[in-house]
């Protein structure tokens, strides 16, 4: 048992003894309620820090019981009512939200000028669809606190969460954030709102595969990036929508940007490689083999953990293809460049399931050699790979 809990339980025992003292003047309820609130705080702190669900649940349930005991002893304890309401709201299921709202209502009645309590109760009332009570409390809060940042932020949040007017919520949050760029709470809320809307747009686009819906999903993710430029998930989401729309080059660019901000996530390179491979195949089939080879060279240079379109895998060949990629990327000319391009395009065609096209590409590469290349040269290595 930690020191804070031991001390709090000692305070409960001491308060009980004091309350039984015959010569005590005054009401001991406040002292006893404060002691039980201290027990609740100690249990709540330990429960939130616990790493296993069982211990956490037991401590948090104990904290709720301690807060309830505190308000039972002293119904005028603002702190106990507030702690009880906040903890029930944070850990209770929907059945407990009503009790949480009522507990915060008791706290509000005791201290109507405490804005955080008002804001938390407003949130719960809207979640419980007690709209009449919520409107009355909002009007009261507006009259009491004016257009405070916290109240304006909550108003926007509720508009977004209830779906009543998410565009208006976005505008309010942008205005609030621009008035104070250091307001991280508003920025975090705006980021979360835009991300939720982007996920909704992507879900619709993925289901319908409608081009307009896919464009809307990309635009929604770009709005996320306006407020969180280093959000790798948003870049990946935009890339996925572009990929589904067949815009493989644009998709690859998004995946590469995502990897740039999350370099420890090697799997993102797989996404970029997949998009790049399809981009290269499109170029190859359109007769643009030089451009196709440059794209495939970029993929090889990135060394993705896995590259698979369902027909063949290129990951085992990436190391072998590195000399060809190096030749294309450095802009070398002559026979080396010709064979290197043929190798890269042929490998891509093979992974894409076009074995005949791959063999033809390899033959075109080796067909330019009129004589065996010098032993030990890069040209010999490239020719051996294409053979």
mmCIF file of C-alpha atoms in Angstrom, residues 18-380:
data_model
loop_
_atom_site.group_PDB
_atom_site.id
_atom_site.type_symbol
_atom_site.label_atom_id
_atom_site.label_comp_id
_atom_site.label_asym_id
_atom_site.label_seq_id
_atom_site.Cartn_x
_atom_site.Cartn_y
_atom_site.Cartn_z
ATOM 1 C CA UNK A 18 -12.222 13.498 16.648
ATOM 2 C CA UNK A 19 -15.898 13.273 15.676
ATOM 3 C CA UNK A 20 -16.567 11.108 18.749
ATOM 4 C CA UNK A 21 -14.890 13.566 21.109
ATOM 5 C CA UNK A 22 -17.616 14.801 23.509
ATOM 6 C CA UNK A 23 -16.191 18.289 23.936
ATOM 7 C CA UNK A 24 -15.812 18.925 20.174
ATOM 8 C CA UNK A 25 -17.363 22.201 19.062
ATOM 9 C CA UNK A 26 -18.683 22.564 15.539
ATOM 10 C CA UNK A 27 -19.585 20.102 12.795
ATOM 11 C CA UNK A 28 -16.989 17.351 12.149
ATOM 12 C CA UNK A 29 -18.516 16.318 8.838
ATOM 13 C CA UNK A 30 -16.208 18.464 6.745
ATOM 14 C CA UNK A 31 -13.126 16.942 8.374
ATOM 15 C CA UNK A 32 -14.386 13.403 7.832
ATOM 16 C CA UNK A 33 -15.446 14.082 4.238
ATOM 17 C CA UNK A 34 -12.030 15.590 3.431
ATOM 18 C CA UNK A 35 -10.359 12.459 4.826
ATOM 19 C CA UNK A 36 -12.482 10.162 2.653
ATOM 20 C CA UNK A 37 -11.796 12.392 -0.364
ATOM 21 C CA UNK A 38 -8.086 11.935 0.319
ATOM 22 C CA UNK A 39 -8.592 8.161 0.273
ATOM 23 C CA UNK A 40 -10.413 8.497 -3.041
ATOM 24 C CA UNK A 41 -7.640 10.614 -4.561
ATOM 25 C CA UNK A 42 -4.955 8.147 -3.455
ATOM 26 C CA UNK A 43 -6.856 5.187 -4.903
ATOM 27 C CA UNK A 44 -7.665 7.054 -8.109
ATOM 28 C CA UNK A 45 -4.027 8.046 -8.637
ATOM 29 C CA UNK A 46 -2.852 4.498 -8.076
ATOM 30 C CA UNK A 47 -5.615 3.059 -10.272
ATOM 31 C CA UNK A 48 -4.818 5.330 -13.201
ATOM 32 C CA UNK A 49 -1.140 4.416 -12.937
ATOM 33 C CA UNK A 50 -1.728 0.655 -12.666
ATOM 34 C CA UNK A 51 -0.473 -1.426 -15.570
ATOM 35 C CA UNK A 52 -2.916 -4.325 -15.218
ATOM 36 C CA UNK A 53 -6.652 -3.979 -15.718
ATOM 37 C CA UNK A 54 -7.656 -5.900 -12.593
ATOM 38 C CA UNK A 55 -5.664 -3.751 -10.161
ATOM 39 C CA UNK A 56 -6.707 -0.582 -11.949
ATOM 40 C CA UNK A 57 -10.388 -1.526 -11.857
ATOM 41 C CA UNK A 58 -10.272 -2.399 -8.179
ATOM 42 C CA UNK A 59 -8.561 0.854 -7.208
ATOM 43 C CA UNK A 60 -10.867 3.015 -9.315
ATOM 44 C CA UNK A 61 -13.933 1.264 -7.890
ATOM 45 C CA UNK A 62 -12.507 1.890 -4.421
ATOM 46 C CA UNK A 63 -12.028 5.565 -5.286
ATOM 47 C CA UNK A 64 -15.654 5.886 -6.394
ATOM 48 C CA UNK A 65 -16.781 4.261 -3.131
ATOM 49 C CA UNK A 66 -14.586 6.652 -1.113
ATOM 50 C CA UNK A 67 -15.980 9.723 -2.904
ATOM 51 C CA UNK A 68 -19.505 8.442 -2.363
ATOM 52 C CA UNK A 69 -18.749 8.011 1.317
ATOM 53 C CA UNK A 70 -17.442 11.582 1.424
ATOM 54 C CA UNK A 71 -20.605 13.114 -0.046
ATOM 55 C CA UNK A 72 -22.749 10.893 2.154
ATOM 56 C CA UNK A 73 -20.982 12.317 5.223
ATOM 57 C CA UNK A 74 -20.979 15.890 3.940
ATOM 58 C CA UNK A 75 -23.352 16.688 1.059
ATOM 59 C CA UNK A 76 -21.803 20.162 0.991
ATOM 60 C CA UNK A 77 -18.357 18.917 -0.114
ATOM 61 C CA UNK A 78 -17.718 20.516 -3.493
ATOM 62 C CA UNK A 79 -14.446 18.655 -3.946
ATOM 63 C CA UNK A 80 -15.984 15.237 -3.294
ATOM 64 C CA UNK A 81 -18.917 15.835 -5.674
ATOM 65 C CA UNK A 82 -16.529 17.067 -8.378
ATOM 66 C CA UNK A 83 -14.132 14.157 -7.974
ATOM 67 C CA UNK A 84 -17.004 11.671 -7.983
ATOM 68 C CA UNK A 85 -18.555 13.144 -11.128
ATOM 69 C CA UNK A 86 -15.282 13.382 -13.034
ATOM 70 C CA UNK A 87 -14.210 9.833 -12.169
ATOM 71 C CA UNK A 88 -17.584 8.340 -13.073
ATOM 72 C CA UNK A 89 -17.486 10.235 -16.373
ATOM 73 C CA UNK A 90 -13.970 8.999 -17.133
ATOM 74 C CA UNK A 91 -14.388 5.343 -16.209
ATOM 75 C CA UNK A 92 -18.082 4.541 -16.132
ATOM 76 C CA UNK A 93 -20.183 3.121 -18.925
ATOM 77 C CA UNK A 94 -23.176 5.042 -20.225
ATOM 78 C CA UNK A 95 -25.230 3.870 -17.270
ATOM 79 C CA UNK A 96 -22.907 5.832 -14.982
ATOM 80 C CA UNK A 97 -22.919 9.025 -17.036
ATOM 81 C CA UNK A 98 -26.241 10.070 -15.565
ATOM 82 C CA UNK A 99 -24.862 9.694 -12.047
ATOM 83 C CA UNK A 100 -21.761 11.612 -13.113
ATOM 84 C CA UNK A 101 -23.849 14.470 -14.516
ATOM 85 C CA UNK A 102 -25.954 14.605 -11.371
ATOM 86 C CA UNK A 103 -22.858 14.621 -9.143
ATOM 87 C CA UNK A 104 -21.434 17.526 -11.119
ATOM 88 C CA UNK A 105 -24.806 19.204 -10.864
ATOM 89 C CA UNK A 106 -24.509 19.067 -7.071
ATOM 90 C CA UNK A 107 -20.996 20.506 -7.326
ATOM 91 C CA UNK A 108 -22.224 23.268 -9.640
ATOM 92 C CA UNK A 109 -24.984 24.188 -7.213
ATOM 93 C CA UNK A 110 -22.362 24.616 -4.499
ATOM 94 C CA UNK A 111 -19.955 26.673 -6.666
ATOM 95 C CA UNK A 112 -21.681 28.005 -9.809
ATOM 96 C CA UNK A 113 -18.606 30.071 -10.750
ATOM 97 C CA UNK A 114 -16.349 27.019 -11.216
ATOM 98 C CA UNK A 115 -16.078 26.927 -15.019
ATOM 99 C CA UNK A 116 -14.370 23.501 -15.432
ATOM 100 C CA UNK A 117 -17.236 21.822 -13.581
ATOM 101 C CA UNK A 118 -19.779 23.595 -15.786
ATOM 102 C CA UNK A 119 -17.961 22.553 -18.963
ATOM 103 C CA UNK A 120 -17.703 18.911 -17.893
ATOM 104 C CA UNK A 121 -21.377 18.776 -16.923
ATOM 105 C CA UNK A 122 -22.372 20.375 -20.229
ATOM 106 C CA UNK A 123 -20.484 17.686 -22.102
ATOM 107 C CA UNK A 124 -22.233 14.926 -20.163
ATOM 108 C CA UNK A 125 -25.680 16.452 -20.618
ATOM 109 C CA UNK A 126 -25.201 16.540 -24.387
ATOM 110 C CA UNK A 127 -23.968 12.947 -24.390
ATOM 111 C CA UNK A 128 -27.050 11.947 -22.426
ATOM 112 C CA UNK A 129 -29.292 13.880 -24.868
ATOM 113 C CA UNK A 130 -30.637 15.965 -21.993
ATOM 114 C CA UNK A 131 -30.734 18.857 -24.426
ATOM 115 C CA UNK A 132 -33.086 21.086 -22.451
ATOM 116 C CA UNK A 133 -30.860 20.993 -19.377
ATOM 117 C CA UNK A 134 -27.781 21.437 -21.534
ATOM 118 C CA UNK A 135 -29.162 24.533 -23.277
ATOM 119 C CA UNK A 136 -30.210 26.095 -19.989
ATOM 120 C CA UNK A 137 -26.761 25.452 -18.498
ATOM 121 C CA UNK A 138 -25.021 26.758 -21.613
ATOM 122 C CA UNK A 139 -27.059 29.972 -21.512
ATOM 123 C CA UNK A 140 -26.280 30.360 -17.827
ATOM 124 C CA UNK A 141 -22.584 29.778 -18.451
ATOM 125 C CA UNK A 142 -22.527 32.257 -21.335
ATOM 126 C CA UNK A 143 -24.098 34.908 -19.151
ATOM 127 C CA UNK A 144 -21.745 34.146 -16.270
ATOM 128 C CA UNK A 145 -18.433 33.617 -18.088
ATOM 129 C CA UNK A 146 -18.985 35.472 -21.340
ATOM 130 C CA UNK A 147 -17.332 34.185 -24.521
ATOM 131 C CA UNK A 148 -14.462 32.508 -22.713
ATOM 132 C CA UNK A 149 -12.022 30.432 -24.766
ATOM 133 C CA UNK A 150 -12.991 27.289 -22.890
ATOM 134 C CA UNK A 151 -16.691 27.816 -23.523
ATOM 135 C CA UNK A 152 -16.173 28.619 -27.197
ATOM 136 C CA UNK A 153 -13.998 25.526 -27.550
ATOM 137 C CA UNK A 154 -16.631 23.358 -25.900
ATOM 138 C CA UNK A 155 -19.363 24.820 -28.106
ATOM 139 C CA UNK A 156 -17.399 23.868 -31.219
ATOM 140 C CA UNK A 157 -16.606 20.425 -29.853
ATOM 141 C CA UNK A 158 -20.243 19.691 -29.118
ATOM 142 C CA UNK A 159 -21.314 20.862 -32.570
ATOM 143 C CA UNK A 160 -18.788 18.448 -34.048
ATOM 144 C CA UNK A 161 -19.613 15.493 -31.792
ATOM 145 C CA UNK A 162 -23.372 15.832 -32.168
ATOM 146 C CA UNK A 163 -23.037 16.263 -35.924
ATOM 147 C CA UNK A 164 -25.238 19.346 -35.853
ATOM 148 C CA UNK A 165 -22.809 21.531 -37.821
ATOM 149 C CA UNK A 166 -19.244 20.193 -38.156
ATOM 150 C CA UNK A 167 -18.309 22.913 -40.669
ATOM 151 C CA UNK A 168 -19.295 25.611 -38.173
ATOM 152 C CA UNK A 169 -17.343 23.774 -35.491
ATOM 153 C CA UNK A 170 -14.270 23.745 -37.719
ATOM 154 C CA UNK A 171 -14.583 27.480 -38.430
ATOM 155 C CA UNK A 172 -14.943 28.291 -34.735
ATOM 156 C CA UNK A 173 -11.900 26.268 -33.796
ATOM 157 C CA UNK A 174 -9.794 27.787 -36.596
ATOM 158 C CA UNK A 175 -10.763 31.282 -35.462
ATOM 159 C CA UNK A 176 -9.975 30.414 -31.854
ATOM 160 C CA UNK A 177 -6.621 28.853 -32.757
ATOM 161 C CA UNK A 178 -5.569 31.741 -34.995
ATOM 162 C CA UNK A 179 -6.246 34.190 -32.203
ATOM 163 C CA UNK A 180 -3.684 32.336 -30.080
ATOM 164 C CA UNK A 181 -1.264 30.046 -31.889
ATOM 165 C CA UNK A 182 -0.006 28.727 -28.549
ATOM 166 C CA UNK A 183 -3.438 27.287 -27.686
ATOM 167 C CA UNK A 184 -2.500 23.614 -27.992
ATOM 168 C CA UNK A 185 -5.810 22.423 -26.560
ATOM 169 C CA UNK A 186 -7.737 24.035 -29.407
ATOM 170 C CA UNK A 187 -5.216 22.808 -31.979
ATOM 171 C CA UNK A 188 -5.491 19.254 -30.633
ATOM 172 C CA UNK A 189 -9.275 19.397 -30.820
ATOM 173 C CA UNK A 190 -9.206 20.815 -34.361
ATOM 174 C CA UNK A 191 -6.757 18.098 -35.407
ATOM 175 C CA UNK A 192 -8.973 15.366 -33.930
ATOM 176 C CA UNK A 193 -12.096 16.812 -35.571
ATOM 177 C CA UNK A 194 -10.501 16.976 -39.006
ATOM 178 C CA UNK A 195 -9.016 13.522 -38.666
ATOM 179 C CA UNK A 196 -12.393 12.044 -37.735
ATOM 180 C CA UNK A 197 -13.976 13.702 -40.778
ATOM 181 C CA UNK A 198 -11.155 12.436 -43.008
ATOM 182 C CA UNK A 199 -11.650 8.887 -41.757
ATOM 183 C CA UNK A 200 -15.367 9.195 -42.445
ATOM 184 C CA UNK A 201 -14.698 10.478 -45.976
ATOM 185 C CA UNK A 202 -12.175 7.693 -46.610
ATOM 186 C CA UNK A 203 -14.590 5.046 -45.373
ATOM 187 C CA UNK A 204 -17.217 6.250 -47.833
ATOM 188 C CA UNK A 205 -14.708 6.497 -50.700
ATOM 189 C CA UNK A 206 -13.295 3.036 -50.041
ATOM 190 C CA UNK A 207 -16.779 1.548 -50.135
ATOM 191 C CA UNK A 208 -18.093 3.357 -53.219
ATOM 192 C CA UNK A 209 -14.787 3.800 -55.112
ATOM 193 C CA UNK A 210 -16.409 6.857 -56.632
ATOM 194 C CA UNK A 211 -13.820 9.270 -58.052
ATOM 195 C CA UNK A 212 -15.486 12.312 -56.517
ATOM 196 C CA UNK A 213 -15.596 10.601 -53.117
ATOM 197 C CA UNK A 214 -11.921 9.640 -53.417
ATOM 198 C CA UNK A 215 -11.021 13.251 -54.232
ATOM 199 C CA UNK A 216 -13.019 14.394 -51.199
ATOM 200 C CA UNK A 217 -11.098 11.945 -49.003
ATOM 201 C CA UNK A 218 -7.767 13.332 -50.247
ATOM 202 C CA UNK A 219 -8.999 16.872 -49.604
ATOM 203 C CA UNK A 220 -10.114 15.901 -46.099
ATOM 204 C CA UNK A 221 -6.691 14.458 -45.296
ATOM 205 C CA UNK A 222 -5.056 17.604 -46.670
ATOM 206 C CA UNK A 223 -7.109 19.618 -44.184
ATOM 207 C CA UNK A 224 -5.665 17.454 -41.440
ATOM 208 C CA UNK A 225 -2.180 18.222 -42.725
ATOM 209 C CA UNK A 226 -2.909 21.955 -42.645
ATOM 210 C CA UNK A 227 -2.963 21.804 -38.853
ATOM 211 C CA UNK A 228 -0.666 18.791 -38.348
ATOM 212 C CA UNK A 229 1.919 18.698 -41.148
ATOM 213 C CA UNK A 230 3.783 15.794 -39.511
ATOM 214 C CA UNK A 231 0.774 13.494 -39.269
ATOM 215 C CA UNK A 232 2.041 10.388 -41.071
ATOM 216 C CA UNK A 233 -1.374 8.715 -40.845
ATOM 217 C CA UNK A 234 -2.931 11.581 -42.817
ATOM 218 C CA UNK A 235 -0.303 11.266 -45.554
ATOM 219 C CA UNK A 236 -0.939 7.511 -45.698
ATOM 220 C CA UNK A 237 -4.703 8.053 -45.820
ATOM 221 C CA UNK A 238 -4.341 10.479 -48.717
ATOM 222 C CA UNK A 239 -1.976 8.028 -50.396
ATOM 223 C CA UNK A 240 -4.461 5.183 -50.021
ATOM 224 C CA UNK A 241 -7.231 7.261 -51.611
ATOM 225 C CA UNK A 242 -4.960 8.278 -54.489
ATOM 226 C CA UNK A 243 -3.834 4.676 -54.938
ATOM 227 C CA UNK A 244 -7.429 3.471 -55.130
ATOM 228 C CA UNK A 245 -8.060 6.174 -57.735
ATOM 229 C CA UNK A 246 -5.169 4.882 -59.840
ATOM 230 C CA UNK A 247 -2.976 7.942 -59.224
ATOM 231 C CA UNK A 248 0.042 5.807 -58.378
ATOM 232 C CA UNK A 249 2.717 8.501 -58.730
ATOM 233 C CA UNK A 250 0.836 10.864 -56.402
ATOM 234 C CA UNK A 251 0.186 8.008 -53.982
ATOM 235 C CA UNK A 252 3.876 7.114 -53.916
ATOM 236 C CA UNK A 253 4.772 10.726 -53.144
ATOM 237 C CA UNK A 254 2.389 10.702 -50.165
ATOM 238 C CA UNK A 255 3.788 7.456 -48.799
ATOM 239 C CA UNK A 256 7.320 8.799 -49.136
ATOM 240 C CA UNK A 257 6.329 11.914 -47.187
ATOM 241 C CA UNK A 258 4.796 9.709 -44.497
ATOM 242 C CA UNK A 259 7.993 7.696 -44.214
ATOM 243 C CA UNK A 260 10.029 10.903 -43.995
ATOM 244 C CA UNK A 261 8.236 11.835 -40.750
ATOM 245 C CA UNK A 262 8.046 8.250 -39.438
ATOM 246 C CA UNK A 263 11.331 6.649 -40.557
ATOM 247 C CA UNK A 264 11.107 3.892 -37.961
ATOM 248 C CA UNK A 265 8.000 2.513 -39.691
ATOM 249 C CA UNK A 266 9.694 0.482 -42.410
ATOM 250 C CA UNK A 267 6.362 -0.967 -43.555
ATOM 251 C CA UNK A 268 5.507 2.415 -45.086
ATOM 252 C CA UNK A 269 8.255 1.761 -47.643
ATOM 253 C CA UNK A 270 6.224 -1.241 -48.785
ATOM 254 C CA UNK A 271 3.288 1.059 -49.585
ATOM 255 C CA UNK A 272 5.521 3.441 -51.546
ATOM 256 C CA UNK A 273 7.117 0.525 -53.387
ATOM 257 C CA UNK A 274 3.750 -0.997 -54.312
ATOM 258 C CA UNK A 275 2.513 2.329 -55.712
ATOM 259 C CA UNK A 276 5.832 2.922 -57.471
ATOM 260 C CA UNK A 277 5.804 -0.519 -59.024
ATOM 261 C CA UNK A 278 2.343 0.038 -60.490
ATOM 262 C CA UNK A 279 3.441 3.488 -61.639
ATOM 263 C CA UNK A 280 6.441 1.880 -63.346
ATOM 264 C CA UNK A 281 4.277 -0.804 -64.971
ATOM 265 C CA UNK A 282 1.927 1.842 -66.383
ATOM 266 C CA UNK A 283 4.891 3.705 -67.852
ATOM 267 C CA UNK A 284 6.410 0.520 -69.256
ATOM 268 C CA UNK A 285 3.167 -0.524 -70.915
ATOM 269 C CA UNK A 286 2.893 2.986 -72.366
ATOM 270 C CA UNK A 287 6.323 2.543 -73.948
ATOM 271 C CA UNK A 288 8.015 4.986 -71.547
ATOM 272 C CA UNK A 289 10.712 2.587 -70.445
ATOM 273 C CA UNK A 290 13.250 5.248 -69.440
ATOM 274 C CA UNK A 291 10.763 6.809 -66.996
ATOM 275 C CA UNK A 292 9.662 3.373 -65.809
ATOM 276 C CA UNK A 293 13.258 2.376 -65.092
ATOM 277 C CA UNK A 294 13.859 5.535 -63.034
ATOM 278 C CA UNK A 295 10.811 4.806 -60.899
ATOM 279 C CA UNK A 296 11.826 1.179 -60.351
ATOM 280 C CA UNK A 297 15.379 2.289 -59.542
ATOM 281 C CA UNK A 298 13.998 4.550 -56.828
ATOM 282 C CA UNK A 299 12.092 1.624 -55.351
ATOM 283 C CA UNK A 300 15.173 -0.598 -55.361
ATOM 284 C CA UNK A 301 17.265 2.144 -53.751
ATOM 285 C CA UNK A 302 14.689 2.459 -50.926
ATOM 286 C CA UNK A 303 15.062 -1.287 -50.189
ATOM 287 C CA UNK A 304 11.486 -2.012 -49.028
ATOM 288 C CA UNK A 305 11.080 -4.988 -46.655
ATOM 289 C CA UNK A 306 8.634 -6.577 -49.080
ATOM 290 C CA UNK A 307 7.322 -5.867 -52.561
ATOM 291 C CA UNK A 308 4.554 -8.136 -53.776
ATOM 292 C CA UNK A 309 1.635 -7.623 -56.162
ATOM 293 C CA UNK A 310 0.353 -11.164 -55.760
ATOM 294 C CA UNK A 311 2.251 -12.619 -58.720
ATOM 295 C CA UNK A 312 5.898 -12.523 -57.719
ATOM 296 C CA UNK A 313 8.049 -10.807 -55.134
ATOM 297 C CA UNK A 314 10.879 -8.428 -55.842
ATOM 298 C CA UNK A 315 12.226 -8.148 -52.292
ATOM 299 C CA UNK A 316 14.638 -11.055 -52.777
ATOM 300 C CA UNK A 317 16.016 -9.361 -55.897
ATOM 301 C CA UNK A 318 16.402 -5.870 -54.467
ATOM 302 C CA UNK A 319 20.043 -6.337 -53.440
ATOM 303 C CA UNK A 320 20.907 -7.910 -56.815
ATOM 304 C CA UNK A 321 19.254 -5.061 -58.680
ATOM 305 C CA UNK A 322 21.141 -2.364 -56.752
ATOM 306 C CA UNK A 323 23.894 -2.035 -59.436
ATOM 307 C CA UNK A 324 21.213 -1.499 -62.085
ATOM 308 C CA UNK A 325 19.457 1.072 -59.911
ATOM 309 C CA UNK A 326 22.739 2.851 -59.270
ATOM 310 C CA UNK A 327 23.451 2.974 -63.008
ATOM 311 C CA UNK A 328 20.062 4.535 -63.802
ATOM 312 C CA UNK A 329 20.043 6.985 -60.884
ATOM 313 C CA UNK A 330 23.548 8.281 -61.625
ATOM 314 C CA UNK A 331 22.629 8.868 -65.254
ATOM 315 C CA UNK A 332 25.270 6.594 -66.765
ATOM 316 C CA UNK A 333 25.071 6.062 -70.496
ATOM 317 C CA UNK A 334 25.996 3.451 -73.051
ATOM 318 C CA UNK A 335 25.440 -0.277 -72.848
ATOM 319 C CA UNK A 336 25.396 -0.279 -69.050
ATOM 320 C CA UNK A 337 22.414 2.091 -68.980
ATOM 321 C CA UNK A 338 20.548 0.134 -71.632
ATOM 322 C CA UNK A 339 20.947 -3.197 -69.819
ATOM 323 C CA UNK A 340 20.203 -1.608 -66.440
ATOM 324 C CA UNK A 341 16.933 -0.153 -67.734
ATOM 325 C CA UNK A 342 15.984 -3.487 -69.266
ATOM 326 C CA UNK A 343 16.737 -5.282 -65.998
ATOM 327 C CA UNK A 344 14.647 -2.940 -63.860
ATOM 328 C CA UNK A 345 11.686 -2.875 -66.232
ATOM 329 C CA UNK A 346 11.856 -6.657 -66.710
ATOM 330 C CA UNK A 347 11.895 -7.239 -62.948
ATOM 331 C CA UNK A 348 8.845 -4.995 -62.552
ATOM 332 C CA UNK A 349 6.995 -6.799 -65.340
ATOM 333 C CA UNK A 350 7.790 -10.143 -63.718
ATOM 334 C CA UNK A 351 6.440 -8.998 -60.328
ATOM 335 C CA UNK A 352 3.372 -7.669 -62.120
ATOM 336 C CA UNK A 353 2.670 -11.098 -63.607
ATOM 337 C CA UNK A 354 3.878 -10.409 -67.176
ATOM 338 C CA UNK A 355 6.560 -13.091 -67.515
ATOM 339 C CA UNK A 356 6.602 -12.834 -71.302
ATOM 340 C CA UNK A 357 7.139 -9.092 -71.157
ATOM 341 C CA UNK A 358 9.870 -9.579 -68.568
ATOM 342 C CA UNK A 359 11.751 -12.059 -70.774
ATOM 343 C CA UNK A 360 11.425 -9.757 -73.765
ATOM 344 C CA UNK A 361 12.848 -6.860 -71.760
ATOM 345 C CA UNK A 362 15.796 -8.946 -70.593
ATOM 346 C CA UNK A 363 16.489 -10.057 -74.218
ATOM 347 C CA UNK A 364 16.415 -6.468 -75.440
ATOM 348 C CA UNK A 365 18.997 -5.583 -72.828
ATOM 349 C CA UNK A 366 21.466 -8.342 -73.671
ATOM 350 C CA UNK A 367 20.808 -8.097 -77.402
ATOM 351 C CA UNK A 368 22.844 -4.905 -77.714
ATOM 352 C CA UNK A 369 26.097 -6.652 -76.789
ATOM 353 C CA UNK A 370 28.202 -7.437 -79.808
ATOM 354 C CA UNK A 371 30.967 -9.032 -77.779
ATOM 355 C CA UNK A 372 31.385 -10.370 -74.253
ATOM 356 C CA UNK A 373 31.840 -7.528 -71.752
ATOM 357 C CA UNK A 374 35.154 -7.076 -69.924
ATOM 358 C CA UNK A 375 35.621 -9.582 -67.101
ATOM 359 C CA UNK A 376 34.838 -8.216 -63.667
ATOM 360 C CA UNK A 377 33.174 -5.083 -65.024
ATOM 361 C CA UNK A 378 29.809 -3.718 -63.983
ATOM 362 C CA UNK A 379 28.636 -4.309 -67.541
ATOM 363 C CA UNK A 380 29.450 -8.007 -67.137
#
